[in-house]
Every structure is written in C-alpha cells, then in structure tokens.
Amino acid sequence: MFNRSKVCGTTPCMIHGSREIEDALLKHLGVKRNEVTKDGLFSAGEMECMGCCVNAPMITVVDYSNGSEGYTYNYYEDATPEQVVEIVKMLRRGEKPPLGSQNPKRINCGPEGGEYYIVR
Ligand code: FES
C-alpha cells in the first residue's frame, strides 16, 4: 500500500487553514514535504486547486491499497489538522475514512446547517 497525500494550497483552502493541515500531516508523518515515510507508506505534498473550494480546506489521498490498477483518489474536505491526522491513523489501521466533507453540519457541498435545495 502506498498513500500519497496532497494538501490543496490554493487561495480558498489556504485562507481556511491548509498550511496548518500540511504542518500537522508532516509532523505526524515525521517527514518534510514530498518525502516518503520510513515504512514507505505515506508521503505528503501540495497540489493546486482540486475543485472542492466550497468545502475548503481539503486534502486528497491516493490509495494504492488495491494495487496500481485499482487505486482510488479520495477527497477529504472541510478538514481540520486533527482530522487529517486521524485519517492517516485510520488508513494505517486498514480502515476507510469517510469520504467528502468532514464537517458533520454539512451535507455534500451544501451550506453548513443543511439549508439547501434539490433541483430535479
Ligand atoms: S482551492 Fe482548494 S479545492 Fe479549490
């Protein structure tokens, strides 16, 4: 398994704390940006906007636990420094962290608190 974590560093995510998220990830993993952990499982770097600005800040984790043919590109949004560390801990335990917004007050990309409309 090899997970490559990318923190979005573009303005909306930066304003909402992406630097603190990256600092927490790097400290927890014990690496510098783009270095690989000693066990070869994780690295952390920065990417530009990944299209989830509405739920900034966000990270993506490329999960190769199903091999290079079955990898997934997983987004974790509205993330705090504590939540991204917990996401890494869950991945190390072989668990699948919940995808999408990490804010329990938000459904998908609707406004916090649930005031949203479904157009059919
Ligand atoms: S600015 Fe981070 S997803 Fe767009």
Tab-separated table of N, CA and C and ligand atoms in Angstrom:
chain	number	residue	atom	x	y	z
A	1	MET	N	0.846	-1.187	0.000
A	1	MET	CA	0.000	0.000	0.000
A	1	MET	C	0.885	1.241	0.000
A	2	PHE	N	0.476	2.230	-0.708
A	2	PHE	CA	1.225	3.470	-0.759
A	2	PHE	C	0.237	4.608	-0.919
A	3	ASN	N	0.198	5.493	0.068
A	3	ASN	CA	-0.732	6.616	0.026
A	3	ASN	C	0.033	7.896	-0.200
A	4	ARG	N	-0.376	8.618	-1.193
A	4	ARG	CA	0.216	9.936	-1.427
A	4	ARG	C	-0.818	10.980	-1.064
A	5	SER	N	-0.560	11.711	-0.003
A	5	SER	CA	-1.477	12.744	0.462
A	5	SER	C	-1.084	14.063	-0.166
A	6	LYS	N	-2.061	14.773	-0.648
A	6	LYS	CA	-1.834	16.094	-1.225
A	6	LYS	C	-2.751	17.084	-0.535
A	7	VAL	N	-2.155	18.172	-0.057
A	7	VAL	CA	-2.921	19.245	0.557
A	7	VAL	C	-3.112	20.319	-0.496
A	8	CYS	N	-4.350	20.784	-0.655
A	8	CYS	CA	-4.600	21.869	-1.594
A	8	CYS	C	-4.039	23.160	-1.014
A	9	GLY	N	-3.227	23.850	-1.804
A	9	GLY	CA	-2.593	25.074	-1.329
A	9	GLY	C	-3.082	26.331	-2.012
A	10	THR	N	-4.158	26.222	-2.791
A	10	THR	CA	-4.679	27.394	-3.494
A	10	THR	C	-5.477	28.276	-2.523
A	11	THR	N	-5.706	29.518	-2.921
A	11	THR	CA	-6.178	30.563	-2.014
A	11	THR	C	-7.360	30.162	-1.125
A	12	PRO	N	-8.497	29.637	-1.638
A	12	PRO	CA	-9.601	29.316	-0.725
A	12	PRO	C	-9.197	28.328	0.377
A	13	CYS	N	-8.441	27.303	0.021
A	13	CYS	CA	-8.005	26.345	1.042
A	13	CYS	C	-6.962	26.971	1.959
A	14	MET	N	-6.082	27.805	1.403
A	14	MET	CA	-5.057	28.442	2.233
A	14	MET	C	-5.706	29.353	3.265
A	15	ILE	N	-6.715	30.109	2.844
A	15	ILE	CA	-7.412	31.011	3.771
A	15	ILE	C	-8.089	30.220	4.888
A	16	HIS	N	-8.545	29.002	4.572
A	16	HIS	CA	-9.260	28.194	5.552
A	16	HIS	C	-8.357	27.214	6.303
A	17	GLY	N	-7.029	27.355	6.185
A	17	GLY	CA	-6.165	26.579	7.077
A	17	GLY	C	-5.349	25.467	6.461
A	18	SER	N	-5.131	25.488	5.132
A	18	SER	CA	-4.364	24.388	4.543
A	18	SER	C	-2.929	24.315	5.061
A	19	ARG	N	-2.339	25.467	5.432
A	19	ARG	CA	-0.961	25.440	5.963
A	19	ARG	C	-0.925	24.667	7.282
A	20	GLU	N	-1.907	24.895	8.132
A	20	GLU	CA	-1.956	24.190	9.410
A	20	GLU	C	-2.184	22.690	9.186
A	21	ILE	N	-2.992	22.365	8.179
A	21	ILE	CA	-3.227	20.961	7.850
A	21	ILE	C	-1.939	20.296	7.383
A	22	GLU	N	-1.235	20.964	6.494
A	22	GLU	CA	0.022	20.393	5.997
A	22	GLU	C	1.026	20.248	7.141
A	23	ASP	N	1.127	21.268	7.988
A	23	ASP	CA	2.053	21.183	9.129
A	23	ASP	C	1.717	19.986	10.016
A	24	ALA	N	0.439	19.777	10.286
A	24	ALA	CA	0.024	18.659	11.130
A	24	ALA	C	0.354	17.325	10.469
A	25	LEU	N	0.107	17.222	9.162
A	25	LEU	CA	0.411	15.979	8.441
A	25	LEU	C	1.914	15.683	8.467
A	26	LEU	N	2.712	16.696	8.140
A	26	LEU	CA	4.163	16.489	8.079
A	26	LEU	C	4.712	16.118	9.454
A	27	LYS	N	4.228	16.799	10.496
A	27	LYS	CA	4.683	16.495	11.855
A	27	LYS	C	4.299	15.069	12.236
A	28	HIS	N	3.040	14.703	11.950
A	28	HIS	CA	2.586	13.352	12.311
A	28	HIS	C	3.376	12.283	11.548
A	29	LEU	N	3.625	12.521	10.267
A	29	LEU	CA	4.332	11.525	9.454
A	29	LEU	C	5.834	11.541	9.706
A	30	GLY	N	6.355	12.632	10.262
A	30	GLY	CA	7.789	12.741	10.519
A	30	GLY	C	8.594	12.924	9.249
A	31	VAL	N	8.017	13.647	8.279
A	31	VAL	CA	8.703	13.882	7.001
A	31	VAL	C	8.629	15.357	6.637
A	32	LYS	N	9.435	15.718	5.642
A	32	LYS	CA	9.300	17.027	5.019
A	32	LYS	C	8.405	16.868	3.798
A	33	ARG	N	7.987	18.000	3.230
A	33	ARG	CA	7.106	17.954	2.058
A	33	ARG	C	7.728	17.076	0.962
A	34	ASN	N	6.933	16.172	0.416
A	34	ASN	CA	7.280	15.250	-0.674
A	34	ASN	C	8.242	14.128	-0.280
A	35	GLU	N	8.627	14.038	0.982
A	35	GLU	CA	9.413	12.887	1.431
A	35	GLU	C	8.472	11.719	1.708
A	36	VAL	N	9.019	10.531	1.666
A	36	VAL	CA	8.257	9.314	1.945
A	36	VAL	C	8.601	8.839	3.352
A	37	THR	N	7.596	8.366	4.079
A	37	THR	CA	7.837	7.854	5.424
A	37	THR	C	8.781	6.648	5.374
A	38	LYS	N	9.441	6.365	6.493
A	38	LYS	CA	10.426	5.269	6.540
A	38	LYS	C	9.822	3.936	6.139
A	39	ASP	N	8.533	3.743	6.480
A	39	ASP	CA	7.888	2.477	6.113
A	39	ASP	C	7.413	2.469	4.656
A	40	GLY	N	7.611	3.572	3.947
A	40	GLY	CA	7.269	3.624	2.529
A	40	GLY	C	5.785	3.744	2.247
A	41	LEU	N	4.983	4.017	3.263
A	41	LEU	CA	3.533	4.012	3.067
A	41	LEU	C	2.947	5.375	2.702
A	42	PHE	N	3.552	6.433	3.183
A	42	PHE	CA	2.928	7.747	3.005
A	42	PHE	C	3.935	8.786	2.538
A	43	SER	N	3.399	9.752	1.824
A	43	SER	CA	4.123	10.993	1.564
A	43	SER	C	3.083	12.097	1.587
A	44	ALA	N	3.545	13.320	1.760
A	44	ALA	CA	2.604	14.444	1.771
A	44	ALA	C	3.204	15.577	0.963
A	45	GLY	N	2.377	16.166	0.128
A	45	GLY	CA	2.826	17.285	-0.685
A	45	GLY	C	1.685	18.246	-0.913
A	46	GLU	N	1.920	19.172	-1.803
A	46	GLU	CA	0.905	20.183	-2.082
A	46	GLU	C	0.456	20.078	-3.530
A	47	MET	N	-0.830	20.316	-3.763
A	47	MET	CA	-1.365	20.432	-5.114
A	47	MET	C	-2.111	21.742	-5.201
A	48	GLU	N	-2.358	22.173	-6.406
A	48	GLU	CA	-3.203	23.359	-6.582
A	48	GLU	C	-4.653	22.916	-6.627
A	49	CYS	N	-5.546	23.846	-6.797
A	49	CYS	CA	-6.990	23.633	-6.636
A	49	CYS	C	-7.453	22.295	-7.198
A	50	MET	N	-8.182	21.544	-6.366
A	50	MET	CA	-8.695	20.250	-6.766
A	50	MET	C	-10.212	20.276	-6.930
A	51	GLY	N	-10.765	21.489	-7.041
A	51	GLY	CA	-12.166	21.645	-7.401
A	51	GLY	C	-13.151	21.481	-6.264
A	52	CYS	N	-12.702	21.514	-5.034
A	52	CYS	CA	-13.597	21.383	-3.883
A	52	CYS	C	-13.556	22.642	-3.022
A	53	CYS	N	-13.335	23.776	-3.655
A	53	CYS	CA	-13.147	25.029	-2.915
A	53	CYS	C	-14.310	25.310	-1.969
A	54	VAL	N	-15.516	24.902	-2.341
A	54	VAL	CA	-16.674	25.161	-1.496
A	54	VAL	C	-16.535	24.505	-0.125
A	55	ASN	N	-15.768	23.420	-0.053
A	55	ASN	CA	-15.553	22.713	1.206
A	55	ASN	C	-14.101	22.838	1.660
A	56	ALA	N	-13.499	23.986	1.390
A	56	ALA	CA	-12.112	24.213	1.793
A	56	ALA	C	-11.979	24.267	3.313
A	57	PRO	N	-10.861	23.768	3.825
A	57	PRO	CA	-9.714	23.181	3.138
A	57	PRO	C	-9.906	21.687	2.920
A	58	MET	N	-9.156	21.172	1.980
A	58	MET	CA	-9.300	19.754	1.664
A	58	MET	C	-7.957	19.122	1.346
A	59	ILE	N	-7.923	17.792	1.480
A	59	ILE	CA	-6.763	17.014	1.045
A	59	ILE	C	-7.278	15.888	0.156
A	60	THR	N	-6.402	15.346	-0.639
A	60	THR	CA	-6.722	14.129	-1.355
A	60	THR	C	-5.667	13.088	-1.003
A	61	VAL	N	-6.095	11.853	-0.917
A	61	VAL	CA	-5.177	10.748	-0.646
A	61	VAL	C	-5.324	9.743	-1.776
A	62	VAL	N	-4.218	9.469	-2.433
A	62	VAL	CA	-4.227	8.457	-3.483
A	62	VAL	C	-3.956	7.131	-2.786
A	63	ASP	N	-4.927	6.251	-2.860
A	63	ASP	CA	-4.873	4.988	-2.127
A	63	ASP	C	-4.547	3.843	-3.086
A	64	TYR	N	-3.364	3.279	-2.911
A	64	TYR	CA	-2.920	2.166	-3.757
A	64	TYR	C	-3.084	0.823	-3.057
A	65	SER	N	-3.933	0.768	-2.031
A	65	SER	CA	-4.072	-0.492	-1.299
A	65	SER	C	-4.685	-1.587	-2.171
A	66	ASN	N	-5.308	-1.231	-3.288
A	66	ASN	CA	-5.849	-2.226	-4.218
A	66	ASN	C	-4.970	-2.392	-5.449
A	67	GLY	N	-3.715	-1.968	-5.349
A	67	GLY	CA	-2.791	-2.098	-6.474
A	67	GLY	C	-2.852	-0.900	-7.395
A	68	SER	N	-1.879	-0.832	-8.299
A	68	SER	CA	-1.801	0.334	-9.177
A	68	SER	C	-2.940	0.369	-10.187
A	69	GLU	N	-3.567	-0.772	-10.470
A	69	GLU	CA	-4.700	-0.787	-11.401
A	69	GLU	C	-5.999	-0.397	-10.711
A	70	GLY	N	-6.045	-0.553	-9.381
A	70	GLY	CA	-7.297	-0.296	-8.663
A	70	GLY	C	-7.204	0.854	-7.686
A	71	TYR	N	-6.297	1.790	-7.942
A	71	TYR	CA	-6.137	2.886	-6.986
A	71	TYR	C	-7.351	3.811	-6.995
A	72	THR	N	-7.532	4.509	-5.898
A	72	THR	CA	-8.617	5.496	-5.806
A	72	THR	C	-8.031	6.833	-5.369
A	73	TYR	N	-8.696	7.863	-5.778
A	73	TYR	CA	-8.301	9.239	-5.486
A	73	TYR	C	-9.344	9.771	-4.534
A	74	ASN	N	-9.050	9.805	-3.233
A	74	ASN	CA	-10.068	10.077	-2.222
A	74	ASN	C	-9.952	11.499	-1.684
A	75	TYR	N	-11.080	12.199	-1.677
A	75	TYR	CA	-11.115	13.581	-1.202
A	75	TYR	C	-11.667	13.634	0.219
A	76	TYR	N	-10.997	14.415	1.066
A	76	TYR	CA	-11.447	14.664	2.438
A	76	TYR	C	-11.517	16.179	2.596
A	77	GLU	N	-12.721	16.687	2.788
A	77	GLU	CA	-12.966	18.134	2.718
A	77	GLU	C	-13.375	18.686	4.084
A	78	ASP	N	-13.364	20.018	4.212
A	78	ASP	CA	-13.678	20.682	5.485
A	78	ASP	C	-12.817	20.102	6.600
A	79	ALA	N	-11.590	19.793	6.287
A	79	ALA	CA	-10.747	19.053	7.227
A	79	ALA	C	-10.008	19.987	8.188
A	80	THR	N	-9.841	19.515	9.391
A	80	THR	CA	-9.036	20.213	10.395
A	80	THR	C	-7.697	19.484	10.527
A	81	PRO	N	-6.715	20.118	11.145
A	81	PRO	CA	-5.443	19.407	11.373
A	81	PRO	C	-5.648	18.098	12.134
A	82	GLU	N	-6.507	18.101	13.131
A	82	GLU	CA	-6.747	16.879	13.911
A	82	GLU	C	-7.393	15.803	13.033
A	83	GLN	N	-8.303	16.205	12.161
A	83	GLN	CA	-8.990	15.216	11.320
A	83	GLN	C	-8.042	14.587	10.294
A	84	VAL	N	-7.134	15.372	9.715
A	84	VAL	CA	-6.240	14.757	8.724
A	84	VAL	C	-5.283	13.759	9.388
A	85	VAL	N	-4.878	14.048	10.610
A	85	VAL	CA	-4.038	13.085	11.331
A	85	VAL	C	-4.852	11.815	11.607
A	86	GLU	N	-6.098	11.974	11.998
A	86	GLU	CA	-6.951	10.805	12.247
A	86	GLU	C	-7.177	10.009	10.966
A	87	ILE	N	-7.315	10.689	9.839
A	87	ILE	CA	-7.468	9.993	8.550
A	87	ILE	C	-6.247	9.117	8.290
A	88	VAL	N	-5.057	9.642	8.515
A	88	VAL	CA	-3.839	8.846	8.318
A	88	VAL	C	-3.812	7.660	9.280
A	89	LYS	N	-4.185	7.889	10.531
A	89	LYS	CA	-4.208	6.787	11.502
A	89	LYS	C	-5.181	5.698	11.064
A	90	MET	N	-6.339	6.091	10.560
A	90	MET	CA	-7.321	5.103	10.093
A	90	MET	C	-6.767	4.310	8.914
A	91	LEU	N	-6.112	4.990	7.980
A	91	LEU	CA	-5.538	4.294	6.826
A	91	LEU	C	-4.470	3.305	7.269
A	92	ARG	N	-3.665	3.681	8.250
A	92	ARG	CA	-2.635	2.760	8.767
A	92	ARG	C	-3.260	1.506	9.371
A	93	ARG	N	-4.451	1.681	9.974
A	93	ARG	CA	-5.148	0.535	10.576
A	93	ARG	C	-5.920	-0.278	9.538
A	94	GLY	N	-5.867	0.164	8.273
A	94	GLY	CA	-6.593	-0.549	7.230
A	94	GLY	C	-8.048	-0.170	7.141
A	95	GLU	N	-8.417	0.905	7.807
A	95	GLU	CA	-9.801	1.369	7.772
A	95	GLU	C	-9.987	2.342	6.612
A	96	LYS	N	-11.235	2.573	6.254
A	96	LYS	CA	-11.573	3.514	5.180
A	96	LYS	C	-12.229	4.741	5.812
A	97	PRO	N	-11.505	5.852	5.923
A	97	PRO	CA	-12.114	7.064	6.493
A	97	PRO	C	-13.288	7.529	5.634
A	98	PRO	N	-14.281	8.167	6.253
A	98	PRO	CA	-15.420	8.656	5.461
A	98	PRO	C	-14.945	9.711	4.459
A	99	LEU	N	-15.429	9.580	3.230
A	99	LEU	CA	-15.032	10.499	2.164
A	99	LEU	C	-15.842	11.781	2.241
A	100	GLY	N	-15.372	12.790	1.549
A	100	GLY	CA	-16.114	14.048	1.432
A	100	GLY	C	-15.934	14.945	2.630
A	101	SER	N	-16.979	15.737	2.895
A	101	SER	CA	-16.899	16.711	3.976
A	101	SER	C	-16.736	16.021	5.324
A	102	GLN	N	-15.812	16.546	6.099
A	102	GLN	CA	-15.586	16.038	7.455
A	102	GLN	C	-16.389	16.854	8.468
A	103	ASN	N	-17.147	17.829	7.970
A	103	ASN	CA	-17.975	18.684	8.824
A	103	ASN	C	-19.335	18.030	8.995
A	104	PRO	N	-19.690	17.589	10.200
A	104	PRO	CA	-20.972	16.904	10.386
A	104	PRO	C	-22.186	17.810	10.149
A	105	LYS	N	-21.976	19.121	10.083
A	105	LYS	CA	-23.090	20.043	9.844
A	105	LYS	C	-23.325	20.297	8.359
A	106	ARG	N	-22.495	19.697	7.505
A	106	ARG	CA	-22.624	19.931	6.066
A	106	ARG	C	-22.999	18.630	5.354
A	107	ILE	N	-23.950	18.696	4.448
A	107	ILE	CA	-24.301	17.565	3.600
A	107	ILE	C	-23.724	17.839	2.219
A	108	ASN	N	-22.826	16.958	1.772
A	108	ASN	CA	-22.127	17.126	0.498
A	108	ASN	C	-21.507	18.513	0.413
A	109	CYS	N	-21.943	19.339	-0.543
A	109	CYS	CA	-21.366	20.675	-0.656
A	109	CYS	C	-22.411	21.746	-0.384
A	110	GLY	N	-23.475	21.379	0.331
A	110	GLY	CA	-24.494	22.363	0.701
A	110	GLY	C	-23.989	23.269	1.805
A	111	PRO	N	-24.732	24.330	2.070
A	111	PRO	CA	-24.304	25.235	3.131
A	111	PRO	C	-24.344	24.555	4.491
A	112	GLU	N	-23.427	24.957	5.364
A	112	GLU	CA	-23.398	24.394	6.704
A	112	GLU	C	-24.743	24.637	7.376
A	113	GLY	N	-25.287	23.626	8.000
A	113	GLY	CA	-26.573	23.739	8.664
A	113	GLY	C	-27.707	23.103	7.893
A	114	GLY	N	-27.515	22.780	6.600
A	114	GLY	CA	-28.491	21.999	5.878
A	114	GLY	C	-29.499	22.766	5.047
A	115	GLU	N	-29.402	24.079	4.940
A	115	GLU	CA	-30.330	24.826	4.111
A	115	GLU	C	-29.903	24.674	2.652
A	116	TYR	N	-30.473	23.721	1.977
A	116	TYR	CA	-30.139	23.528	0.566
A	116	TYR	C	-31.347	23.026	-0.181
A	117	TYR	N	-31.312	23.103	-1.468
A	117	TYR	CA	-32.433	22.732	-2.314
A	117	TYR	C	-31.975	21.662	-3.279
A	118	ILE	N	-32.859	20.736	-3.532
A	118	ILE	CA	-32.581	19.709	-4.540
A	118	ILE	C	-33.379	20.075	-5.791
A	119	VAL	N	-32.718	20.265	-6.892
A	119	VAL	CA	-33.366	20.593	-8.162
A	119	VAL	C	-33.477	19.304	-8.948
A	120	ARG	N	-34.690	18.972	-9.344
A	120	ARG	CA	-34.899	17.734	-10.120
A	120	ARG	C	-35.389	18.051	-11.508
B	1	FES	S1	-8.817	25.961	-3.531
B	1	FES	FE1	-8.633	24.032	-2.555
B	1	FES	S2	-10.007	22.817	-3.722
B	1	FES	FE2	-10.063	24.725	-4.755
